[in-house]
Tab-separated table of C-alpha atoms and ligand atoms in Angstrom:
chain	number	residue	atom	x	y	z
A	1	UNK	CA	23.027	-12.721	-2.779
A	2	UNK	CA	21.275	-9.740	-3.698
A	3	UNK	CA	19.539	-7.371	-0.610
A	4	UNK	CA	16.182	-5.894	-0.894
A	5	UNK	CA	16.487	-2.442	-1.151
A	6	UNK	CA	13.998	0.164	-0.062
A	7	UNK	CA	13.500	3.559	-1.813
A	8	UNK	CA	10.602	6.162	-3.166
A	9	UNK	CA	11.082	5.802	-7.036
A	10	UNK	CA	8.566	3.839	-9.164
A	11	UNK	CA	8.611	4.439	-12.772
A	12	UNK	CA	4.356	3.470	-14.266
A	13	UNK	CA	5.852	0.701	-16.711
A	14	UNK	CA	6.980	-0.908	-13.024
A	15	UNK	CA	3.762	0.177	-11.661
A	16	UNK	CA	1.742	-1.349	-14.357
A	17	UNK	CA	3.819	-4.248	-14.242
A	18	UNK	CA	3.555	-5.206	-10.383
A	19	UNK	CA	-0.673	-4.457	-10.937
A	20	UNK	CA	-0.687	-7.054	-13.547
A	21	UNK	CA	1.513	-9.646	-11.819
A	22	UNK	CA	-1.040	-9.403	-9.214
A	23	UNK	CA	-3.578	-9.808	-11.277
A	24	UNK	CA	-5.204	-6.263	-10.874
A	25	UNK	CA	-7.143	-4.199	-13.080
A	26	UNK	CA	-5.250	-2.122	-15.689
A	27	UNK	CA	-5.387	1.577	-15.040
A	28	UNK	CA	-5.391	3.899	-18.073
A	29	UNK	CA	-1.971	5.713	-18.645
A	30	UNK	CA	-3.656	9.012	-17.122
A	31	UNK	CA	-4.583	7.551	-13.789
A	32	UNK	CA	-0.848	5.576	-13.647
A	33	UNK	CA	0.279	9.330	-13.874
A	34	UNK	CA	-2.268	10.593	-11.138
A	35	UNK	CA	-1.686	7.993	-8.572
A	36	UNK	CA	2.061	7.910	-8.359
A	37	UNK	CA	2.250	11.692	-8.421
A	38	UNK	CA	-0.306	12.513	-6.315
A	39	UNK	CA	0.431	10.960	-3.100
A	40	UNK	CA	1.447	11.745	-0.075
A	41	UNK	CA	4.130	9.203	0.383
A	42	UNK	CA	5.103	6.296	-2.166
A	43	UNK	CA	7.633	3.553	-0.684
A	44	UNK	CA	9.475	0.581	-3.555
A	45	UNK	CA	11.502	-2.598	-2.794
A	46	UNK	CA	14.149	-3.570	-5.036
A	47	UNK	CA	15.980	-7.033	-5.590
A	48	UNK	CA	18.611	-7.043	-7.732
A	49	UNK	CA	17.526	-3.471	-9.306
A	50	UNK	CA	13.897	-5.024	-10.130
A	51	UNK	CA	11.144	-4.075	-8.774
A	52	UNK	CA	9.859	-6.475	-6.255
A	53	UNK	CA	6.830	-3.838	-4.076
A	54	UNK	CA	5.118	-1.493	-3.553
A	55	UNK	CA	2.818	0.821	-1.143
A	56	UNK	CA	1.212	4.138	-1.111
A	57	UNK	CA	-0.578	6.238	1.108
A	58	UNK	CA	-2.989	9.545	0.112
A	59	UNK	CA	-5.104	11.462	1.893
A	60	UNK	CA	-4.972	15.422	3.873
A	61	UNK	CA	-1.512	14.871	5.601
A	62	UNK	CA	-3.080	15.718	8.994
A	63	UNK	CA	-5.855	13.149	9.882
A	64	UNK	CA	-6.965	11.106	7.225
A	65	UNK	CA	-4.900	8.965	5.619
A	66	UNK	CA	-5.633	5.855	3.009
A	67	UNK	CA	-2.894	3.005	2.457
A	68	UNK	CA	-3.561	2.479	-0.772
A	69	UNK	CA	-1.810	-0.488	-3.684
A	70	UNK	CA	0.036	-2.594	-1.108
A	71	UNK	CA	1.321	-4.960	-3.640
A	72	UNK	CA	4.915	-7.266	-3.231
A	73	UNK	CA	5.723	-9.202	-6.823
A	74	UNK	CA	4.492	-13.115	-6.122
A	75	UNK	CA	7.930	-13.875	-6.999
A	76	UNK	CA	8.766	-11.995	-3.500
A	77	UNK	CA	6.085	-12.820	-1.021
A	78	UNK	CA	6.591	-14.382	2.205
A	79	UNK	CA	10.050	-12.319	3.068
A	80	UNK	CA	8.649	-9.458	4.943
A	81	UNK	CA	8.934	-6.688	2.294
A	82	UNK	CA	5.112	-6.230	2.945
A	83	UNK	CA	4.962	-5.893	6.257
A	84	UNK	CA	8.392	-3.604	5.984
A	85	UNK	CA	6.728	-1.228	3.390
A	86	UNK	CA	3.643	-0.882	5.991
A	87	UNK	CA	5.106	-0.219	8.902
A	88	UNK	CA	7.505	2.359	6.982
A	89	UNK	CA	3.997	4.109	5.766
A	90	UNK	CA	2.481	4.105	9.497
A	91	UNK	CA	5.622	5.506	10.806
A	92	UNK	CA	5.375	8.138	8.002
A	93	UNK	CA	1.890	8.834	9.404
A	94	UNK	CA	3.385	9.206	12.731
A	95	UNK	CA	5.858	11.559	11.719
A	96	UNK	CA	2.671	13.914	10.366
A	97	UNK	CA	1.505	14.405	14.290
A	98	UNK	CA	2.059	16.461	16.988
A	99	UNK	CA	1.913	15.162	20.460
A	100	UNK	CA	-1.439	14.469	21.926
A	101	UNK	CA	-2.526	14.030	18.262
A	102	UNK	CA	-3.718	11.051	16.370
A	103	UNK	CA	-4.442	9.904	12.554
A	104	UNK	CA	-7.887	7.580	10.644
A	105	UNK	CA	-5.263	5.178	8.699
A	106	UNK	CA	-7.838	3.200	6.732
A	107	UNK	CA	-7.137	0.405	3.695
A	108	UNK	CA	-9.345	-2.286	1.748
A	109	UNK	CA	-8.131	-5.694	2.554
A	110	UNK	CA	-8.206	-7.597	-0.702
A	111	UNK	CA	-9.822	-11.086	0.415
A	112	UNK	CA	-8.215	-13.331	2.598
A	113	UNK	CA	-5.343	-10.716	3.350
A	114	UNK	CA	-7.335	-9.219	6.667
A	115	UNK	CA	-4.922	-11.262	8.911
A	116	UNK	CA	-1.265	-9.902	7.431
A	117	UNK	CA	-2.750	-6.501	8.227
A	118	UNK	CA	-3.974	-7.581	11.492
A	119	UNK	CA	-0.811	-8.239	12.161
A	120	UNK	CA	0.338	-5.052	11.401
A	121	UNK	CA	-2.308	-3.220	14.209
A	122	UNK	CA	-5.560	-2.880	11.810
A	123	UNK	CA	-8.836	-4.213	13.124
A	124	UNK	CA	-11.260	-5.436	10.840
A	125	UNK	CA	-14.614	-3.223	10.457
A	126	UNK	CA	-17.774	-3.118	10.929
A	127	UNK	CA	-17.227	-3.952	15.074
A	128	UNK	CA	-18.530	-2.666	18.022
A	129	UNK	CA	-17.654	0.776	16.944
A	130	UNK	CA	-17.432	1.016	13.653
A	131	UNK	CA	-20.203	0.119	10.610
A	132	UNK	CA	-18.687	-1.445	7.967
A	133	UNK	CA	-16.157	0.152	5.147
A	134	UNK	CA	-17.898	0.774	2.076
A	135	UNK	CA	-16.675	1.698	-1.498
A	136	UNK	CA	-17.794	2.497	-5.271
A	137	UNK	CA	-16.671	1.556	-8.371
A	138	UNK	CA	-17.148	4.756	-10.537
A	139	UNK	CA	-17.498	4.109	-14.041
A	140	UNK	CA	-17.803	7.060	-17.056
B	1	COA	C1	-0.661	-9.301	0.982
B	1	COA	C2	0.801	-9.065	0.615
B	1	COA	C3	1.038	-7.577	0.431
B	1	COA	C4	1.672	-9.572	1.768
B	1	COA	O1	3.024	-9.221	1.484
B	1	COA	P1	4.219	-10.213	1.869
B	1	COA	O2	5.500	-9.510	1.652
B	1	COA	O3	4.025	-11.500	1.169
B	1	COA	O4	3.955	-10.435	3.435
B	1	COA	P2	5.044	-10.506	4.588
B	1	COA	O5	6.066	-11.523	4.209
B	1	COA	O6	5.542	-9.159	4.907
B	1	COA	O7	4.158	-11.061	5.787
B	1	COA	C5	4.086	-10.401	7.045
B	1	COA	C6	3.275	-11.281	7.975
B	1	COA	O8	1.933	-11.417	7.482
B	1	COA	C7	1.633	-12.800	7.262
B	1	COA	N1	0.821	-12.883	6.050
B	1	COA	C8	1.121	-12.425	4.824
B	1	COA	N2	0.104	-12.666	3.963
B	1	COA	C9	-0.863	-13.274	4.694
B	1	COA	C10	-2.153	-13.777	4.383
B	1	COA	N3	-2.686	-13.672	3.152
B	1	COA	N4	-2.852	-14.359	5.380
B	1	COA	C11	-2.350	-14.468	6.632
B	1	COA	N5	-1.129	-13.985	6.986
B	1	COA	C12	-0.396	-13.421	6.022
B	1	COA	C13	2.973	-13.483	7.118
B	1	COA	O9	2.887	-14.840	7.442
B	1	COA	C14	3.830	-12.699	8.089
B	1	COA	O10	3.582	-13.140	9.392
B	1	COA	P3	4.726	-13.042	10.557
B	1	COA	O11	5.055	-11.564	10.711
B	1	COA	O12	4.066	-13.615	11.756
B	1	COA	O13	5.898	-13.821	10.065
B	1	COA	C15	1.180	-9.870	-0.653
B	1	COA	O14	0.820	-11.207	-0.481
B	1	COA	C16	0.567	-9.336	-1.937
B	1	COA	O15	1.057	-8.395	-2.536
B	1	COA	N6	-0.513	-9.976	-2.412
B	1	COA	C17	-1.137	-9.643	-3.701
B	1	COA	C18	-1.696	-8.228	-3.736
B	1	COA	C19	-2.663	-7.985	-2.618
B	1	COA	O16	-3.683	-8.670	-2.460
B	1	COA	N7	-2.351	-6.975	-1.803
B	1	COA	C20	-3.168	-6.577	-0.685
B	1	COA	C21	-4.132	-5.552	-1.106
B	1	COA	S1	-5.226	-5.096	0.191
């Protein structure tokens, strides 16, 4: 039986395909371009050569970091890759700090999937603390 196999190369066919299996929005051939070149740090899972997940994280590489297109092929759910490609991205965070030093990691839950990254040490916002996470869909 095949292994899943962890690496950093995603080519944007595979990218477009794991977006659609998921039922996201199509990005326009430009963007694929932009967001798999552009990050900081871009993690894959393989089965049997396909591609099976995906995460991503941007942001300054010192103290703000977003996890960004946390996506694992419904055909793979439910075996961990998720929660391996995750904690591989916060321990790449980790790796950016000195001692004494810490990071703002900071994702959108899709709904329903705030408990999986509970699980993984996020709390959901707004709290005692925090005010809610906002965003904008830009359209031109
Ligand atoms: C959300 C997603 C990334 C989870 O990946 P996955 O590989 O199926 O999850 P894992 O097998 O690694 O699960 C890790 C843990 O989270 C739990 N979990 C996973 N999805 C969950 C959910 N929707 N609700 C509650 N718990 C969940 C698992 O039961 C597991 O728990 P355990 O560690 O106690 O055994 C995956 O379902 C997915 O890609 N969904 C579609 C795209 C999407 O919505 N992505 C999130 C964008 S914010």
């Amino acid at each position: 039986m095949d292994e899943i196999v962890y690496g950093d190369r995603l080519s944007s066919g595979e990218y477009r395909a794991l977006r659609e299996a998921v039922g996201w929005k199509a990005l326009s051939e430009r963007q694929i371009d932009g967001t798999l070149y552009k990050g900081l740090f871009l993690i894959t899972a393989r089965y049997g050569g396909r591609c099976a997940g995906m995460t991503r994280l941007v942001g300054d590489g010192a103290y703000f970091f977003l996890l960004a297109d946390v996506i694992v092929h419904p055909d793979y759910q439910g075996r961990g890759i998720g929660k391996r490609m995750v904690t591989s991205a916060l321990e790449f965070v980790r790796a950016c700090l000195r001692d004494g030093e810490s990071a703002s990691v900071n994702m959108m839950a899709a709904k329903s999937k705030e408990p999986f990254y509970e699980k993984l040490g996020f709390t959901k916002r707004p709290d005692d603390t925090f005010g809610a996470g906002m965003s904008m869909l830009l359209k031109k």
